PDB file of C-alpha atoms in Angstrom:
ATOM      1  CA  MET A  52     113.759  86.399  99.777  1.00 54.00           C
ATOM      2  CA  VAL A  53     113.638  83.117  97.849  1.00 58.00           C
ATOM      3  CA  LYS A  54     109.853  83.215  98.222  1.00 71.00           C
ATOM      4  CA  ASP A  55     109.830  86.736  96.712  1.00 81.00           C
ATOM      5  CA  PHE A  56     111.889  85.521  93.756  1.00 82.00           C
ATOM      6  CA  LYS A  57     109.576  82.558  93.220  1.00 87.00           C
ATOM      7  CA  GLU A  58     106.449  84.732  93.425  1.00 92.00           C
ATOM      8  CA  THR A  59     107.915  87.265  90.988  1.00 90.00           C
ATOM      9  CA  GLU A  60     109.064  84.506  88.650  1.00 93.00           C
ATOM     10  CA  ASP A  61     105.609  82.868  88.721  1.00 95.00           C
ATOM     11  CA  ARG A  62     103.884  86.216  88.121  1.00 95.00           C
ATOM     12  CA  LEU A  63     106.152  87.015  85.154  1.00 96.00           C
ATOM     13  CA  ARG A  64     105.672  83.536  83.676  1.00 96.00           C
ATOM     14  CA  PHE A  65     101.896  83.994  84.013  1.00 97.00           C
ATOM     15  CA  LEU A  66     102.113  87.350  82.211  1.00 97.00           C
ATOM     16  CA  ILE A  67     104.079  85.753  79.372  1.00 98.00           C
ATOM     17  CA  THR A  68     101.391  83.063  79.091  1.00 98.00           C
ATOM     18  CA  LYS A  69      98.643  85.709  78.927  1.00 98.00           C
ATOM     19  CA  ILE A  70     100.564  87.729  76.334  1.00 98.00           C
ATOM     20  CA  ASP A  71     101.194  84.576  74.288  1.00 98.00           C
ATOM     21  CA  SER A  72      97.475  83.780  74.278  1.00 98.00           C
ATOM     22  CA  GLU A  73      96.691  87.333  73.117  1.00 98.00           C
ATOM     23  CA  ILE A  74      99.315  87.097  70.359  1.00 98.00           C
ATOM     24  CA  LEU A  75      97.830  83.779  69.273  1.00 98.00           C
ATOM     25  CA  ARG A  76      94.277  85.155  69.324  1.00 98.00           C
ATOM     26  CA  PHE A  77      95.119  88.279  67.324  1.00 98.00           C
ATOM     27  CA  SER A  78      97.315  86.326  64.910  1.00 98.00           C
ATOM     28  CA  GLY A  79      94.231  84.217  64.142  1.00 98.00           C
ATOM     29  CA  LEU A  80      92.121  87.345  63.683  1.00 97.00           C
ATOM     30  CA  LYS A  81      94.776  88.810  61.393  1.00 97.00           C
ATOM     31  CA  ARG A  82      94.857  85.600  59.361  1.00 98.00           C
ATOM     32  CA  ASP A  83      91.042  85.771  59.041  1.00 97.00           C
ATOM     33  CA  LEU A  84      91.226  89.367  57.786  1.00 96.00           C
ATOM     34  CA  GLU A  85      93.970  88.455  55.319  1.00 96.00           C
ATOM     35  CA  GLU A  86      91.888  85.547  54.034  1.00 97.00           C
ATOM     36  CA  ARG A  87      88.916  87.874  53.573  1.00 96.00           C
ATOM     37  CA  GLN A  88      91.207  90.318  51.774  1.00 95.00           C
ATOM     38  CA  ASP A  89      92.401  87.523  49.474  1.00 95.00           C
ATOM     39  CA  SER A  90      88.806  86.488  48.871  1.00 96.00           C
ATOM     40  CA  PHE A  91      87.923  89.980  47.639  1.00 95.00           C
ATOM     41  CA  ASN A  92      90.947  90.046  45.343  1.00 94.00           C
ATOM     42  CA  LYS A  93      90.179  86.559  43.981  1.00 95.00           C
ATOM     43  CA  ALA A  94      86.650  87.748  43.185  1.00 95.00           C
ATOM     44  CA  LEU A  95      88.130  90.700  41.297  1.00 94.00           C
ATOM     45  CA  LYS A  96      90.514  88.428  39.364  1.00 94.00           C
ATOM     46  CA  SER A  97      87.669  86.099  38.418  1.00 94.00           C
ATOM     47  CA  GLU A  98      85.969  89.118  36.870  1.00 92.00           C
ATOM     48  CA  GLY A  99      89.141  89.958  34.941  1.00 94.00           C
ATOM     49  CA  MET A 100      90.116  92.913  37.161  1.00 94.00           C
ATOM     50  CA  GLN A 101      93.344  93.716  38.952  1.00 93.00           C
ATOM     51  CA  PRO A 102      93.557  93.460  42.765  1.00 89.00           C
ATOM     52  CA  VAL A 103      92.890  96.664  44.696  1.00 92.00           C
ATOM     53  CA  PRO A 104      93.538  97.579  48.312  1.00 90.00           C
ATOM     54  CA  VAL A 105      90.903  96.162  50.644  1.00 92.00           C
ATOM     55  CA  ILE A 106      90.447  98.360  53.696  1.00 91.00           C
ATOM     56  CA  PHE A 107      88.646  97.030  56.759  1.00 93.00           C
ATOM     57  CA  GLN A 108      87.286 100.189  58.311  1.00 91.00           C
ATOM     58  CA  PRO A 109      85.056  99.565  61.346  1.00 86.00           C
ATOM     59  CA  SER A 110      83.976 103.206  61.510  1.00 83.00           C
ATOM     60  CA  SER A 111      84.282 106.399  59.538  1.00 82.00           C
ATOM     61  CA  GLY A 112      87.766 107.883  59.844  1.00 80.00           C
ATOM     62  CA  ALA A 113      89.210 104.770  61.507  1.00 82.00           C
ATOM     63  CA  LYS A 114      92.501 103.281  60.342  1.00 88.00           C
ATOM     64  CA  ASP A 115      92.593 100.017  58.429  1.00 93.00           C
ATOM     65  CA  LEU A 116      91.737  97.284  60.913  1.00 94.00           C
ATOM     66  CA  LEU A 117      94.306  94.896  59.425  1.00 95.00           C
ATOM     67  CA  ASP A 118      97.037  97.473  60.051  1.00 94.00           C
ATOM     68  CA  GLU A 119      95.722  98.052  63.573  1.00 95.00           C
ATOM     69  CA  VAL A 120      95.740  94.326  64.349  1.00 97.00           C
ATOM     70  CA  THR A 121      99.275  93.986  62.915  1.00 96.00           C
ATOM     71  CA  ASP A 122     100.468  96.903  65.084  1.00 97.00           C
ATOM     72  CA  HIS A 123      98.753  95.364  68.117  1.00 97.00           C
ATOM     73  CA  ILE A 124     100.547  92.046  67.587  1.00 98.00           C
ATOM     74  CA  LEU A 125     103.865  93.921  67.374  1.00 98.00           C
ATOM     75  CA  GLU A 126     103.102  95.781  70.620  1.00 98.00           C
ATOM     76  CA  LEU A 127     102.229  92.498  72.324  1.00 98.00           C
ATOM     77  CA  SER A 128     105.508  91.016  71.091  1.00 98.00           C
ATOM     78  CA  LYS A 129     107.455  93.997  72.462  1.00 98.00           C
ATOM     79  CA  LEU A 130     105.696  93.605  75.807  1.00 97.00           C
ATOM     80  CA  LYS A 131     106.484  89.889  75.849  1.00 97.00           C
ATOM     81  CA  ASN A 132     110.162  90.664  75.199  1.00 97.00           C
ATOM     82  CA  LEU A 133     110.187  93.170  78.074  1.00 96.00           C
ATOM     83  CA  VAL A 134     108.577  90.683  80.470  1.00 96.00           C
ATOM     84  CA  ALA A 135     110.977  87.950  79.311  1.00 97.00           C
ATOM     85  CA  GLN A 136     113.937  90.248  80.010  1.00 95.00           C
ATOM     86  CA  LYS A 137     112.613  90.924  83.508  1.00 92.00           C
ATOM     87  CA  LEU A 138     112.085  87.208  84.034  1.00 95.00           C
ATOM     88  CA  ASN A 139     115.661  86.462  82.971  1.00 94.00           C
ATOM     89  CA  LEU A 140     116.909  89.130  85.384  1.00 91.00           C
ATOM     90  CA  VAL A 141     114.894  87.645  88.256  1.00 90.00           C
ATOM     91  CA  ILE A 142     116.231  84.172  87.469  1.00 92.00           C
ATOM     92  CA  ARG A 143     119.825  85.476  87.342  1.00 92.00           C
ATOM     93  CA  GLU A 144     119.360  87.340  90.649  1.00 90.00           C
ATOM     94  CA  GLU A 145     117.885  84.209  92.210  1.00 90.00           C
ATOM     95  CA  GLU A 146     120.863  82.148  91.009  1.00 92.00           C
ATOM     96  CA  LEU A 147     123.269  84.809  92.285  1.00 92.00           C
ATOM     97  CA  LEU A 148     121.628  84.810  95.708  1.00 91.00           C
ATOM     98  CA  GLU A 149     121.808  81.030  95.834  1.00 91.00           C
ATOM     99  CA  LYS A 150     125.542  81.081  95.015  1.00 94.00           C
ATOM    100  CA  LEU A 151     126.204  83.838  97.557  1.00 93.00           C
ATOM    101  CA  ARG A 152     124.332  81.941 100.247  1.00 92.00           C
ATOM    102  CA  LYS A 153     126.265  78.747  99.516  1.00 93.00           C
ATOM    103  CA  LYS A 154     129.534  80.641  99.897  1.00 92.00           C
ATOM    104  CA  HIS A 155     128.639  83.124 102.671  1.00 90.00           C
ATOM    105  CA  GLY A 156     125.668  81.573 104.479  1.00 88.00           C
ATOM    106  CA  GLU A 157     121.966  82.260 104.775  1.00 89.00           C
ATOM    107  CA  SER A 158     122.499  85.721 106.237  1.00 90.00           C
ATOM    108  CA  VAL A 159     122.942  87.164 102.726  1.00 90.00           C
ATOM    109  CA  SER A 160     119.989  88.808 100.973  1.00 89.00           C
ATOM    110  CA  LEU A 161     119.366  91.147  98.060  1.00 86.00           C
ATOM    111  CA  LYS A 162     117.608  94.479  98.493  1.00 86.00           C
ATOM    112  CA  HIS A 163     115.959  95.881  95.366  1.00 81.00           C
ATOM    113  CA  LEU A 164     116.225  99.611  94.865  1.00 83.00           C
ATOM    114  CA  PRO A 165     113.615 101.789  93.130  1.00 87.00           C
ATOM    115  CA  SER A 166     116.065 102.349  90.251  1.00 84.00           C
ATOM    116  CA  GLY A 167     115.904  98.641  89.400  1.00 77.00           C
ATOM    117  CA  GLU A 168     119.347  97.932  90.822  1.00 83.00           C
ATOM    118  CA  PHE A 169     120.016  95.876  93.933  1.00 85.00           C
ATOM    119  CA  GLU A 170     122.343  95.771  96.917  1.00 91.00           C
ATOM    120  CA  ILE A 171     123.707  92.779  98.777  1.00 90.00           C
ATOM    121  CA  ILE A 172     122.768  92.830 102.461  1.00 91.00           C
ATOM    122  CA  VAL A 173     124.836  90.779 104.919  1.00 92.00           C
ATOM    123  CA  ASP A 174     123.558  90.297 108.472  1.00 90.00           C
ATOM    124  CA  ASP A 175     125.773  87.621 110.010  1.00 88.00           C
ATOM    125  CA  ASP A 176     127.586  87.171 113.316  1.00 89.00           C
ATOM    126  CA  GLY A 177     130.759  88.779 111.949  1.00 89.00           C
ATOM    127  CA  THR A 178     128.790  91.868 110.904  1.00 90.00           C
ATOM    128  CA  LYS A 179     127.146  92.072 114.325  1.00 91.00           C
ATOM    129  CA  GLN A 180     130.526  91.736 116.071  1.00 93.00           C
ATOM    130  CA  VAL A 181     132.061  94.553 114.035  1.00 94.00           C
ATOM    131  CA  PHE A 182     128.995  96.720 114.735  1.00 93.00           C
ATOM    132  CA  SER A 183     129.266  95.986 118.459  1.00 93.00           C
ATOM    133  CA  GLN A 184     132.966  96.949 118.427  1.00 94.00           C
ATOM    134  CA  LEU A 185     132.142 100.117 116.491  1.00 94.00           C
ATOM    135  CA  GLN A 186     129.523 101.120 119.055  1.00 93.00           C
ATOM    136  CA  ALA A 187     131.970 100.510 121.919  1.00 93.00           C
ATOM    137  CA  SER A 188     134.682 102.511 120.130  1.00 95.00           C
ATOM    138  CA  ARG A 189     132.283 105.414 119.549  1.00 93.00           C
ATOM    139  CA  LYS A 190     131.495 105.476 123.272  1.00 92.00           C
ATOM    140  CA  ASN A 191     135.230 105.491 124.070  1.00 92.00           C
ATOM    141  CA  ILE A 192     135.828 108.346 121.624  1.00 94.00           C
ATOM    142  CA  ALA A 193     132.982 110.318 123.187  1.00 89.00           C
ATOM    143  CA  SER A 194     134.435 109.846 126.657  1.00 89.00           C
ATOM    144  CA  LEU A 195     137.950 110.722 125.401  1.00 90.00           C
ATOM    145  CA  ARG A 196     136.576 113.933 123.883  1.00 88.00           C
ATOM    146  CA  THR A 197     135.063 114.797 127.217  1.00 87.00           C
ATOM    147  CA  VAL A 198     138.405 114.176 128.969  1.00 85.00           C
ATOM    148  CA  VAL A 199     140.246 116.274 126.349  1.00 87.00           C
ATOM    149  CA  GLN A 200     137.761 119.141 126.744  1.00 85.00           C
ATOM    150  CA  GLU A 201     138.034 119.000 130.551  1.00 82.00           C
ATOM    151  CA  THR A 202     141.843 119.015 130.252  1.00 83.00           C
ATOM    152  CA  ALA A 203     141.770 121.958 127.848  1.00 77.00           C
ATOM    153  CA  ASP A 204     139.482 123.913 130.184  1.00 72.00           C
ATOM    154  CA  ASP A 205     141.948 123.542 133.066  1.00 63.00           C
TER     155      ASP A 205
END
């Protein structure tokens, strides 16, 4: 279980690193586009004209590339926040498991459910003893039912 936490934590940290590098790359590209935009407007000002919108349009009918890059950086930031939240959850679950194991022993584990929630699983000697007693009691009840049915049939 601890290995699973560590693998998940490492994978999430790697994703954050990849997302960070993409944010950095596209932030540089955005800065380049903004500088080009400023360059066009400076050229207009030097000619005594007012600045006008500069649209970077890679193909006919496409949206402004600067807007697209800005939106992409925002989407990357949202994704980074989501991954960071998942990482924080994994770290908190790992800390919880560690505390539970210190208090209740190594027989405690966490089972993750498809809904994103988890359950605490305990498989210790006390649990096995209670299960053994339950099984024995169920056998006794079954035999008592048989005796009661035989008595009722008489």
